[in-house]
Coordinates of C-alpha atoms in Angstrom, one line a residue:
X1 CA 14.3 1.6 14.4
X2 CA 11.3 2.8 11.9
X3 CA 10.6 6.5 12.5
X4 CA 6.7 6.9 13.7
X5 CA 5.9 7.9 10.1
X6 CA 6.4 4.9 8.6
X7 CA 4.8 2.6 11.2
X8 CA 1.2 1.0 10.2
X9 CA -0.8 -0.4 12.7
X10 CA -4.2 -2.0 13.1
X11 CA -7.1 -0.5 14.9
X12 CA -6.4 -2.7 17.8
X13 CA -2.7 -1.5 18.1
X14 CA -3.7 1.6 18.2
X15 CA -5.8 1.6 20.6
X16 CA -3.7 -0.3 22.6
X17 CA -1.2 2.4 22.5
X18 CA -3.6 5.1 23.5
X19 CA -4.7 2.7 26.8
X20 CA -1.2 2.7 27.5
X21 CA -0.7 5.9 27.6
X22 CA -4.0 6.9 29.7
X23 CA -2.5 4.1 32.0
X24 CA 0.3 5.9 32.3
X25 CA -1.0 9.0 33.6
X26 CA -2.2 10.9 30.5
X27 CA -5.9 11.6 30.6
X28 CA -7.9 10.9 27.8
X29 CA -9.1 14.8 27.6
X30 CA -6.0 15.8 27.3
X31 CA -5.1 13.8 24.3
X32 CA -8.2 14.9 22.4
X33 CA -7.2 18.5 23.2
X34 CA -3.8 17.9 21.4
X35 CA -5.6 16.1 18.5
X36 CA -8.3 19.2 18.0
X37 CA -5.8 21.5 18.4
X38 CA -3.0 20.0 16.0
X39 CA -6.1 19.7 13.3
X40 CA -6.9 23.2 13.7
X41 CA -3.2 24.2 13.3
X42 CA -2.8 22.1 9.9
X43 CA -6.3 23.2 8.9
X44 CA -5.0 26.8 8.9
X45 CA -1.6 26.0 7.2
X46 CA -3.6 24.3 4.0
X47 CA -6.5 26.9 4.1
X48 CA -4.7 30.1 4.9
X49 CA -7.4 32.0 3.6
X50 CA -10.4 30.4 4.9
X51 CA -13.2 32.1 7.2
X52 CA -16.2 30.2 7.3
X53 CA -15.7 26.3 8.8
X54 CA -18.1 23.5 8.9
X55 CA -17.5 20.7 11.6
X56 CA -19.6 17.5 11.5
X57 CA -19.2 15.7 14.7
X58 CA -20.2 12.2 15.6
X59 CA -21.0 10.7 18.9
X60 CA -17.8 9.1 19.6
X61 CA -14.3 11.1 20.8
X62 CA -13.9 11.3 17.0
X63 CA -16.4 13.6 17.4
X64 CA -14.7 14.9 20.2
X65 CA -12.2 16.1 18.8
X66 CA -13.9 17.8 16.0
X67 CA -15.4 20.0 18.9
X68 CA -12.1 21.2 20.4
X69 CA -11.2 22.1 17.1
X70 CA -14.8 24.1 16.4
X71 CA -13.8 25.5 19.6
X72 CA -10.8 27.0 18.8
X73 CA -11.4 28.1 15.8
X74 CA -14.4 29.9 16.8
X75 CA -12.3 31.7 19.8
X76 CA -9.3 32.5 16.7
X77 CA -12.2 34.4 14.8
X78 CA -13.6 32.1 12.7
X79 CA -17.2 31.5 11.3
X80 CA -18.1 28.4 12.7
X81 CA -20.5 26.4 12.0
X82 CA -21.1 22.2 13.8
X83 CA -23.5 19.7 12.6
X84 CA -23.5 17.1 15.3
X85 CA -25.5 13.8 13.9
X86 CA -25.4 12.2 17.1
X87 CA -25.3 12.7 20.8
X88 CA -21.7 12.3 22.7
X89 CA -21.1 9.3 23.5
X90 CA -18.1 9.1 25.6
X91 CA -17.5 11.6 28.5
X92 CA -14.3 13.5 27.1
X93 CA -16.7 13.8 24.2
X94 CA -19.5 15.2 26.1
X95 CA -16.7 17.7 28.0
X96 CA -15.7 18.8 24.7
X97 CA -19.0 20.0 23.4
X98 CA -19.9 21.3 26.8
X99 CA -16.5 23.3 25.9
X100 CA -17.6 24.4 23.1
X101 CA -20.9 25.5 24.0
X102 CA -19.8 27.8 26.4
X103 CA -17.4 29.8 23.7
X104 CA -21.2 30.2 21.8
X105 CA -21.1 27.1 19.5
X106 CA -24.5 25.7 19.4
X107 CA -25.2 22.4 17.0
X108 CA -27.4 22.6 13.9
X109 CA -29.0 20.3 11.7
X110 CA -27.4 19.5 8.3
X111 CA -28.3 21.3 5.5
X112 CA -26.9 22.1 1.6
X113 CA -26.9 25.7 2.7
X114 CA -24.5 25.1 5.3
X115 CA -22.2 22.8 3.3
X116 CA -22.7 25.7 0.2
X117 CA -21.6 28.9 2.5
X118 CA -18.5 27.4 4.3
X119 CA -14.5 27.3 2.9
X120 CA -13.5 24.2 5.0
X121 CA -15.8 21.1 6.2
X122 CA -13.9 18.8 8.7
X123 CA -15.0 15.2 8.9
X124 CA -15.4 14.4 12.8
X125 CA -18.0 11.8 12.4
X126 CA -17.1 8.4 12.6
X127 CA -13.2 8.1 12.8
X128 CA -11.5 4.6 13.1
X129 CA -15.3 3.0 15.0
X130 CA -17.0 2.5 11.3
X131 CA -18.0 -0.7 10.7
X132 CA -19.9 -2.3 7.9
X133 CA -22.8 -0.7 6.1
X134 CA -23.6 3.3 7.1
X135 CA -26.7 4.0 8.4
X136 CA -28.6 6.6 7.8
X137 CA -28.0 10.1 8.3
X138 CA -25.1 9.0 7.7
X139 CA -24.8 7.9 3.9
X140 CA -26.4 10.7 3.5
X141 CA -24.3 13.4 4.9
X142 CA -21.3 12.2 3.6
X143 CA -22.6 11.7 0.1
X144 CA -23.5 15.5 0.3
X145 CA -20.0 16.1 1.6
X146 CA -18.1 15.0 -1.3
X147 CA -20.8 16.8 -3.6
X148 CA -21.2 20.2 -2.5
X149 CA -18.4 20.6 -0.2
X150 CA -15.5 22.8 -0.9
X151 CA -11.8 22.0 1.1
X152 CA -12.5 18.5 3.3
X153 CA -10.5 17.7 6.3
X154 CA -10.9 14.8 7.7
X155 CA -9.9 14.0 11.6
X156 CA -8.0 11.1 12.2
X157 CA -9.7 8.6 9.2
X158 CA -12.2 10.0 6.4
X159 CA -15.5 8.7 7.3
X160 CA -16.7 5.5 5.7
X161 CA -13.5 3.8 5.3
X162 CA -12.0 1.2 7.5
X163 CA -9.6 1.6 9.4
X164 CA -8.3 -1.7 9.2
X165 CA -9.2 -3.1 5.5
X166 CA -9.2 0.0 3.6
X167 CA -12.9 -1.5 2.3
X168 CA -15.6 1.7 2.0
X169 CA -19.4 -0.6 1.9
X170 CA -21.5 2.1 0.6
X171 CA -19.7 5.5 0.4
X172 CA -16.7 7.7 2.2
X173 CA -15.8 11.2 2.5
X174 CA -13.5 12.3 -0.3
X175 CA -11.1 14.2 2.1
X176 CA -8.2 16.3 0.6
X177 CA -6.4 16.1 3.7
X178 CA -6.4 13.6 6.4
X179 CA -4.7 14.5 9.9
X180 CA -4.8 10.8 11.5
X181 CA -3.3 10.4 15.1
X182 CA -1.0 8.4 17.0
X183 CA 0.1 6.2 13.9
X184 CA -0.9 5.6 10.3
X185 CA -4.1 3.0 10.1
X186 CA -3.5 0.0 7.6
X187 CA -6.9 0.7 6.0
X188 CA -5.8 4.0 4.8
X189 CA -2.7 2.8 2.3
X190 CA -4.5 0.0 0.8
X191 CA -7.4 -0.8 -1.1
X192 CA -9.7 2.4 -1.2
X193 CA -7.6 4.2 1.6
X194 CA -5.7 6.3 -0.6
X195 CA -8.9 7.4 -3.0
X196 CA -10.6 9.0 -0.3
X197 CA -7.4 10.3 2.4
X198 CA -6.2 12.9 0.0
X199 CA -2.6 13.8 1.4
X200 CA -2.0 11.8 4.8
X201 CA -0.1 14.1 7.8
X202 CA 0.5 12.3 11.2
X203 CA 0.0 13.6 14.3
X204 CA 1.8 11.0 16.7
X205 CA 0.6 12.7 19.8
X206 CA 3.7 11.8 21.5
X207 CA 3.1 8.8 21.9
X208 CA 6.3 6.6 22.1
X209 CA 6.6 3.4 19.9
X210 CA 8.4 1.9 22.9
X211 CA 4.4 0.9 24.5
X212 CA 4.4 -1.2 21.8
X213 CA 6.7 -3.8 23.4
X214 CA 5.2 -2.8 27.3
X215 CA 2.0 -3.7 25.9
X216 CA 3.3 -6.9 24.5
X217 CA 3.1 -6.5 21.2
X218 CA 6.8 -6.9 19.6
X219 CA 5.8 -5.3 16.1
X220 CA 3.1 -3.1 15.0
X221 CA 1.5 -4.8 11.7
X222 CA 3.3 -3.1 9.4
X223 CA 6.0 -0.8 7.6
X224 CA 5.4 1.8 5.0
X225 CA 8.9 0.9 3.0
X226 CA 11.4 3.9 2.3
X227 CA 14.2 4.4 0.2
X228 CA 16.2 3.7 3.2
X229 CA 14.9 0.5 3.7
X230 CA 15.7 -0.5 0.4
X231 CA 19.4 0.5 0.2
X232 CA 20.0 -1.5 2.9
X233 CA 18.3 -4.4 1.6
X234 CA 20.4 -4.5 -1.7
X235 CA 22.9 -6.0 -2.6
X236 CA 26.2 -4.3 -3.1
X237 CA 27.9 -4.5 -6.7
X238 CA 32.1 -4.8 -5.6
X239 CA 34.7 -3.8 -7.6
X240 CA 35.9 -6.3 -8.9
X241 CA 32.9 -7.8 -9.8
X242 CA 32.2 -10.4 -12.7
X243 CA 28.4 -11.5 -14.0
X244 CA 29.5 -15.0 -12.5
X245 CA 29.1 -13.3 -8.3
X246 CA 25.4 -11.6 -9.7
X247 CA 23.4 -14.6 -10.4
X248 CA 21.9 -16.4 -12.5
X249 CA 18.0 -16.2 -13.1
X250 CA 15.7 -18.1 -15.4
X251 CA 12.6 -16.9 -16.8
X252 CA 9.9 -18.8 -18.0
X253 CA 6.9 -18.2 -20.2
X254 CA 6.3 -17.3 -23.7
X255 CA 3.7 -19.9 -24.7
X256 CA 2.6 -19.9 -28.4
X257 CA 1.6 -16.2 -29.4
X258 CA 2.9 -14.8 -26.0
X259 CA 6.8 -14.2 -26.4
X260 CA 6.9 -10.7 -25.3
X261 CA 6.1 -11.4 -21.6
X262 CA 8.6 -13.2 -20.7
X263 CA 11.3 -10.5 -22.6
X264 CA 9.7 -7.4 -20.4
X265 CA 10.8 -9.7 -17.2
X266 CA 14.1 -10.7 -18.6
X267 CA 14.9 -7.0 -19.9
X268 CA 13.9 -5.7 -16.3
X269 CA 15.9 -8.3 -14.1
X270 CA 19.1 -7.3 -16.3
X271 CA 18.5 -3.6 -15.6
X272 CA 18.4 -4.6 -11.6
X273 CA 21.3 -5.8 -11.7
X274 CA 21.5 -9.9 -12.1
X275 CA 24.5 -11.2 -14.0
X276 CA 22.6 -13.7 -16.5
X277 CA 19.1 -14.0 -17.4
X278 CA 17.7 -17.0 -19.6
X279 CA 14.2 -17.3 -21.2
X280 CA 12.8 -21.0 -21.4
X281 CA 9.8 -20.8 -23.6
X282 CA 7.6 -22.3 -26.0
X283 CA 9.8 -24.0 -29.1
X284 CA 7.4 -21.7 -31.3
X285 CA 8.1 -18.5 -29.4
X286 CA 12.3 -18.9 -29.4
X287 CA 12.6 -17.0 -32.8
X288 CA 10.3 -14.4 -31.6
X289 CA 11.6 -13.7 -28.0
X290 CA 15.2 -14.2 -29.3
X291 CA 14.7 -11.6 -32.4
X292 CA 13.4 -9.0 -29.6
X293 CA 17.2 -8.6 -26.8
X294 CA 20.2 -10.0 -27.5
X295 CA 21.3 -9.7 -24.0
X296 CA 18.8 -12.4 -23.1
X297 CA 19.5 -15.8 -23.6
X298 CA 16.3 -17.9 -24.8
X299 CA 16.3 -21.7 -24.8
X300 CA 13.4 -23.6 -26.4
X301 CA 11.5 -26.0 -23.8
X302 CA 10.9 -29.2 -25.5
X303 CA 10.8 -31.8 -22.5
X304 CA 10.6 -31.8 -18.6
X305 CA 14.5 -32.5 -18.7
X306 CA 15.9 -30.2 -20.4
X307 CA 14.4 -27.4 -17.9
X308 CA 15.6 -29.5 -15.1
X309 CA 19.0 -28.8 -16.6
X310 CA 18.0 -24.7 -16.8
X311 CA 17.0 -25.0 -13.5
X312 CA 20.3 -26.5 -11.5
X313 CA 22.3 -23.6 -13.5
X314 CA 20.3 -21.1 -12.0
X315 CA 20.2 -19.2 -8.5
X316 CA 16.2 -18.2 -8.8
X317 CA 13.5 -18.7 -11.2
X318 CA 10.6 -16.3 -12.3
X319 CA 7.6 -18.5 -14.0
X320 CA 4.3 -17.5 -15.4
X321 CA 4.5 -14.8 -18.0
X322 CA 2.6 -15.3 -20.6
X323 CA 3.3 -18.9 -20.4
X324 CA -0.5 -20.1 -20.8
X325 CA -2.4 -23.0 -19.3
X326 CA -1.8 -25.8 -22.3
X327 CA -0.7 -28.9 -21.5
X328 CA 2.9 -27.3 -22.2
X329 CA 2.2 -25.2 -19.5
X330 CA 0.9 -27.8 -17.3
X331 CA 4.0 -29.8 -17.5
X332 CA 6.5 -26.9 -16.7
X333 CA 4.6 -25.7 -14.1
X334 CA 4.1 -28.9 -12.0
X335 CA 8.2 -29.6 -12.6
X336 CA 8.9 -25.6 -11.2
X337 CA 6.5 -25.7 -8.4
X338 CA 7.9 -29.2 -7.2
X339 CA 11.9 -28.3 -7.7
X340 CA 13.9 -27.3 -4.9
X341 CA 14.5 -23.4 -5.9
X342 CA 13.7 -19.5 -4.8
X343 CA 10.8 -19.2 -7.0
X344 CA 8.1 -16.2 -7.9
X345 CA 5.1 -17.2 -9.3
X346 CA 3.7 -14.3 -11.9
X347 CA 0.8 -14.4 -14.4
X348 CA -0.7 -18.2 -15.2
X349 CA 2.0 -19.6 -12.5
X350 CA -0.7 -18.2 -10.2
X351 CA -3.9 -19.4 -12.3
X352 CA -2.6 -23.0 -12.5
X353 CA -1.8 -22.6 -9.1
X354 CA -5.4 -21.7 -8.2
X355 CA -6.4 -24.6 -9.7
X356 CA -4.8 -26.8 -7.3
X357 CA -4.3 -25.3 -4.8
X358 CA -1.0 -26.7 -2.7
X359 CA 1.5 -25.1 -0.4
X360 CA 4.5 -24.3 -2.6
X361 CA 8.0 -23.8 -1.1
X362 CA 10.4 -21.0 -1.5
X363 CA 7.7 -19.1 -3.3
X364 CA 6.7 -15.5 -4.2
X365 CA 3.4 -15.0 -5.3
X366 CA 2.7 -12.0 -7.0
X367 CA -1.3 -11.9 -7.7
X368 CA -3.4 -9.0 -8.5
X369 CA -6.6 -8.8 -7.1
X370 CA -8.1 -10.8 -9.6
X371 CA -5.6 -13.9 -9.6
X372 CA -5.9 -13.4 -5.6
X373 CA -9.7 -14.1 -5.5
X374 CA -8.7 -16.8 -7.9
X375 CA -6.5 -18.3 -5.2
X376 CA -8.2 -17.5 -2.3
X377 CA -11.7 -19.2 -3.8
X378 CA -13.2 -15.4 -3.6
X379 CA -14.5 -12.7 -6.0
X380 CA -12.2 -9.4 -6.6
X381 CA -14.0 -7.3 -4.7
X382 CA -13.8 -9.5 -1.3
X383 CA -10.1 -9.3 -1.4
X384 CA -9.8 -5.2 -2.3
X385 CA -12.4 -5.3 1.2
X386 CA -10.3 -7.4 2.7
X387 CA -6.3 -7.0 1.4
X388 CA -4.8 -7.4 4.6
X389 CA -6.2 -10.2 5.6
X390 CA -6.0 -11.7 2.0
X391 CA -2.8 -11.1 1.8
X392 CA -1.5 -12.7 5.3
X393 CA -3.8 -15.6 4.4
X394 CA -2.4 -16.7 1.0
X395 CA 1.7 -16.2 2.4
X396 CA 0.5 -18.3 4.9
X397 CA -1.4 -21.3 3.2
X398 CA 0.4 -21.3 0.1
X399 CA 3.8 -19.8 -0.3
X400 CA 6.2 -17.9 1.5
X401 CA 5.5 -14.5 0.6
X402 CA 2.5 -13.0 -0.9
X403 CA 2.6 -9.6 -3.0
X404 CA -1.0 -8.0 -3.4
X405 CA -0.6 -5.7 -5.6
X406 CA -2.8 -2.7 -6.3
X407 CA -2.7 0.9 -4.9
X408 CA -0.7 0.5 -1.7
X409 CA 1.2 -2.9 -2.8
X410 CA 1.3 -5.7 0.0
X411 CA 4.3 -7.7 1.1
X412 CA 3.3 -10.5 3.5
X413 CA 5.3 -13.1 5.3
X414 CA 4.2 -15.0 8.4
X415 CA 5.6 -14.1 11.3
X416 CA 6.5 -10.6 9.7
X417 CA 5.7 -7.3 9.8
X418 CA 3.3 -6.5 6.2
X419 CA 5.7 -4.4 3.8
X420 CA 3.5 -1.3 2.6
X421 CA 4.2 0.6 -1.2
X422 CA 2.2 4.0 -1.0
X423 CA 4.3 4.7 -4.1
X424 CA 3.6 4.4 -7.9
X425 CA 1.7 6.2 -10.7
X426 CA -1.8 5.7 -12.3
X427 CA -0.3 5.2 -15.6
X428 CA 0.9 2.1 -14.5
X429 CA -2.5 0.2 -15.1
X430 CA -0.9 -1.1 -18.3
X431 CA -0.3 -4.5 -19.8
X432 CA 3.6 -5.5 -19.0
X433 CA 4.0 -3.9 -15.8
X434 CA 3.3 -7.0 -13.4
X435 CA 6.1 -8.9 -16.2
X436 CA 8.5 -5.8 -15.3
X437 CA 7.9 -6.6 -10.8
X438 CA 8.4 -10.0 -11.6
X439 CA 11.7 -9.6 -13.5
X440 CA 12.9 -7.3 -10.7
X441 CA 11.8 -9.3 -7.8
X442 CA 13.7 -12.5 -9.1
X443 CA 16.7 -11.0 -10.2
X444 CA 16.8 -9.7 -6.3
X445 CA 16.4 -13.6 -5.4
X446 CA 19.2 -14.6 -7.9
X447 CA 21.5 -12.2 -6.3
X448 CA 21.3 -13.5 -2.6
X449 CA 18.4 -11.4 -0.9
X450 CA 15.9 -13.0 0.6
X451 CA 11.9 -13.7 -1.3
X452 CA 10.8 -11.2 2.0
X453 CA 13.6 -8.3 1.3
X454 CA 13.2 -9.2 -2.5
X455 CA 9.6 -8.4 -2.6
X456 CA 9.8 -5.3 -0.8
X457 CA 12.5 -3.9 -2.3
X458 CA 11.4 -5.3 -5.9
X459 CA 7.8 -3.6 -5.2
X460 CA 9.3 0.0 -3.8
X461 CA 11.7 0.0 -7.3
X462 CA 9.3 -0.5 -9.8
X463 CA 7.1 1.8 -8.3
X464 CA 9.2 4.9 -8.2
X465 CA 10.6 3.6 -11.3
X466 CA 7.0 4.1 -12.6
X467 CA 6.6 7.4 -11.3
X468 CA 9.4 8.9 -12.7
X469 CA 8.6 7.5 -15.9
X470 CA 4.6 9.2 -15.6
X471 CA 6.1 12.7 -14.8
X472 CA 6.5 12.7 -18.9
X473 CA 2.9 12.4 -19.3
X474 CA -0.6 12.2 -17.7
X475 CA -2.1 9.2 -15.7
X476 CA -2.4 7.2 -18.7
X477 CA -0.1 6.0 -21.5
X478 CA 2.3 4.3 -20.0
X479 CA 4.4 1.2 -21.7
X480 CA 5.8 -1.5 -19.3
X481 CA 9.2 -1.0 -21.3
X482 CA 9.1 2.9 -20.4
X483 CA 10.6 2.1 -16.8
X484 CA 13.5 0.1 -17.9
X485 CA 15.7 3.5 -18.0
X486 CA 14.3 4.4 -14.7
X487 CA 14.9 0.6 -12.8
X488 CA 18.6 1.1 -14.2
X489 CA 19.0 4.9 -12.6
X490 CA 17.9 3.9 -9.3
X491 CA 19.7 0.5 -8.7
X492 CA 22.9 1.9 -10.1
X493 CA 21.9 5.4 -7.5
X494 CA 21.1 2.9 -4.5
X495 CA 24.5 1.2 -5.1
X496 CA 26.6 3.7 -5.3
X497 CA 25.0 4.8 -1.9
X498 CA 25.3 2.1 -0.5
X499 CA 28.9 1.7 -0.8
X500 CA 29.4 5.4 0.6
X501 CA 27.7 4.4 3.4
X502 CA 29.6 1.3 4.1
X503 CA 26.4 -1.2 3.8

């Protein structure tokens, strides 16, 4: 069972687990109390020294809640200040201003000055209800809010950014703290989600995951992946071990000027543990990616045979990096994507894919948003509106997992809860690193776990492995070859908890 903290749900789940509990006998009022009042409470834990607070409030019980929390704050001793760009629209919200009008809080109109004399705005304006375009005051107010305004709070999702995509379509509040409620919101660990939520607390309101299933819903969308999750998807490493039980993956890439990519995989799926790793490449690139680690094996790919023969000796197969789109390419690609084999698709795999487009057994896709649009027929900035979706839509038409990556990574799978990285480092935005996840996932495949529990676990690794390896520097700098100490540390730490914990 996945604690509440690492649940993600859609807008839609969410609300169906609120309904379910107001059918259940909790009032609506009642829930927006506790929501107020547990933002005031972690309001006054990050700005201990604060005195003067700024609440905008919208119409909706977003709003709502930023009224009980005006209210209490003003009743603790606080300056208090509310800007409320739109009537209540809801009775519990029309309740809670009533509330707070009668503690002395009356509504003013926005204004620089306010936003200029206050320690603390909170975001109460739109919540999880924004949709599309803002409209004005909106874009206005919130532009002013991330320009002139100190500390930012935001209740429940900062305003501007979906809920459910993680798109922002003309501008969101740049919160340092988000207090969202009930469960986490897929739009705010993917695409622009975690630019604008600052550090994410949840309040689950008590609500127990348990509705899920009364309400018919068997899953929630998603799981933000742990380090628990991933020890118990690994493999275990016995004893008596030999390189024969690890597997055996092949690698292949290195077209003519390009023998390095295939190397960074190679090196990386050695370091997470699979027994044998082989580089088919280019004839002109076997000196070169030979010359570069002698624990890698490197065979020369002169005909469609002879990498049928590499391919029956091995347990998974990583193709694309750096392997080009020549006719050399062309003809390895088309005898991988049609051979019955685990299979993860990396680099110009996925742009030769895109150019046909077919459904491809046994596959891991591993696109970035770029090579997504590529796949999907869209532009890069439809998918970063739309990840989930984009994701779900490509593990379901052509393979049978889809990794987005980006800033909260995507693992889909039909019929499967979406896998969620909020892990990683900014450094990471390097050439290499997408060779390094495709080295790790396969070499997962090769040694028995499934493309699903591969992904995932493959994603969470090299992420953590990259921010341990940025904690010796800034946000930029990074070399793909500076995790390979890091992947080693934590597969070999994962094992060796594993086996103390009997898994």
């Amino acid at each position: 069972m996945y604690q509440a903290d690492n649940i993600i749900c859609s807008v839609d789940e969410v609300q169906m687990l609120e309904c379910a509990q107001i059918s259940a006998g909790r009032s609506a009022q009642a829930m927006m109390e506790d929501a107020g009042c547990a933002a005031f409470q972690l309001l006054r834990q990050r700005w201990p020294h604060a005195d003067r607070i700024l609440v905008y409030c919208g119409g909706g019980n977003n709003g709502g809640d930023g009224y009980v929390l005006a209210r209490l704050a003003s009743v603790s001793g606080f300056t208090v200040n509310v800007v409320a760009l739109s009537p209540p629209s809801t009775p519990e919200a029309q309740e809670a201003l009533e509330r707070a009008q009668a503690v002395g809080i009356s509504p003013k109109r926005h204004s620089r000055r306010l936003l200029e004399d206050t320690d603390v705005v909170v975001d109460a304006l739109l919540g999880i209800g924004v949709q599309g375009t803002l409209r004005e005051p909106y874009a206005l107010v919130i532009s002013e809010i991330n320009e002139f305004g100190p500390g930012r709070l935001a209740i429940d999702v900062p305003s501007g950014l979906s809920a459910d995509s993680g798109a922002v379509e003309t501008d969101a509040v740049n919160a340092d703290l988000t207090i969202t409620f009930i469960r986490h919101k897929r739009g705010m660990v993917t695409g622009f989600g975690p630019n604008h939520c600052g550090r994410v607390v949840l309040e689950d309101l008590n609500v127990a995951q348990g509705v899920l299933g009364g309400e018919g819903l068997s899953t929630p969308w998603g799981y933000r992946m742990s380090r628990n999750w991933v020890e118990g998807a690994l493999p275990r490493r016995p004893a008596s071990a030999h390189k024969g039980i690890a597997g055996a993956l092949l690698v292949i890439g290195g077209g003519i000027g390009m023998a390095g990519a295939p190397v960074l995989a190679g090196r990386a799926a050695l370091r997470s543990g699979v027994g044998r790793v082989t580089i088919a490449c280019h004839p002109d690139s076997q000196t070169a990616a030979a010359a570069r680690s002698p624990e890698l094996m490197v065979a020369a790919l002169r005909t469609p045979g002879e990498l049928k023969d590499l391919l029956a000796r091995s347990n998974a197969v990583v193709i694309g990096p750096g392997l080009g789109q020549d006719t050399w390419a062309q003809e390895v690609y088309l005898t991988v994507r049609d051979y019955d084999i685990p299979k993860v698709f990396d680099a110009d795999a996925l742009n030769l894919l895109a150019a046909g487009p077919v459904g491809v057994s046994r596959a891991v896709l591993t696109p970035h948003p770029g090579e997504a649009g590529r796949l999907g027929q869209m532009d890069a900035g439809k998918v970063q509106r739309n990840r989930p979706a984009v994701a779900e839509m490509l593990a379901a038409q052509l393979a049978d997992v889809c990794v987005l990556k980006g800033a909260g990574t995507l693992v889909a799978q039909a019929q499967k809860p979406t896998l969620v990285c909020d892990r990683g480092h900014p450094g990471m935005a390097t050439a290499g690193m997408g060779d390094v996840l495709s080295g790790v996932i396969g070499a997962l495949i090769a040694q028995g776990l499934s493309g699903y529990e591969a992904a995932g676990a493959g994603v969470w690794i090299h992420a953590v492995a990259g921010e341990r390896a940025g904690k010796r520097g800034g946000r930029i700098g990074l070399l793909a070859t500076d995790l390979e100490p890091h992947l080693l540390e934590l597969r070999t730490a994962m094992d060796s908890a594993g086996m103390r914990n009997g898994r």
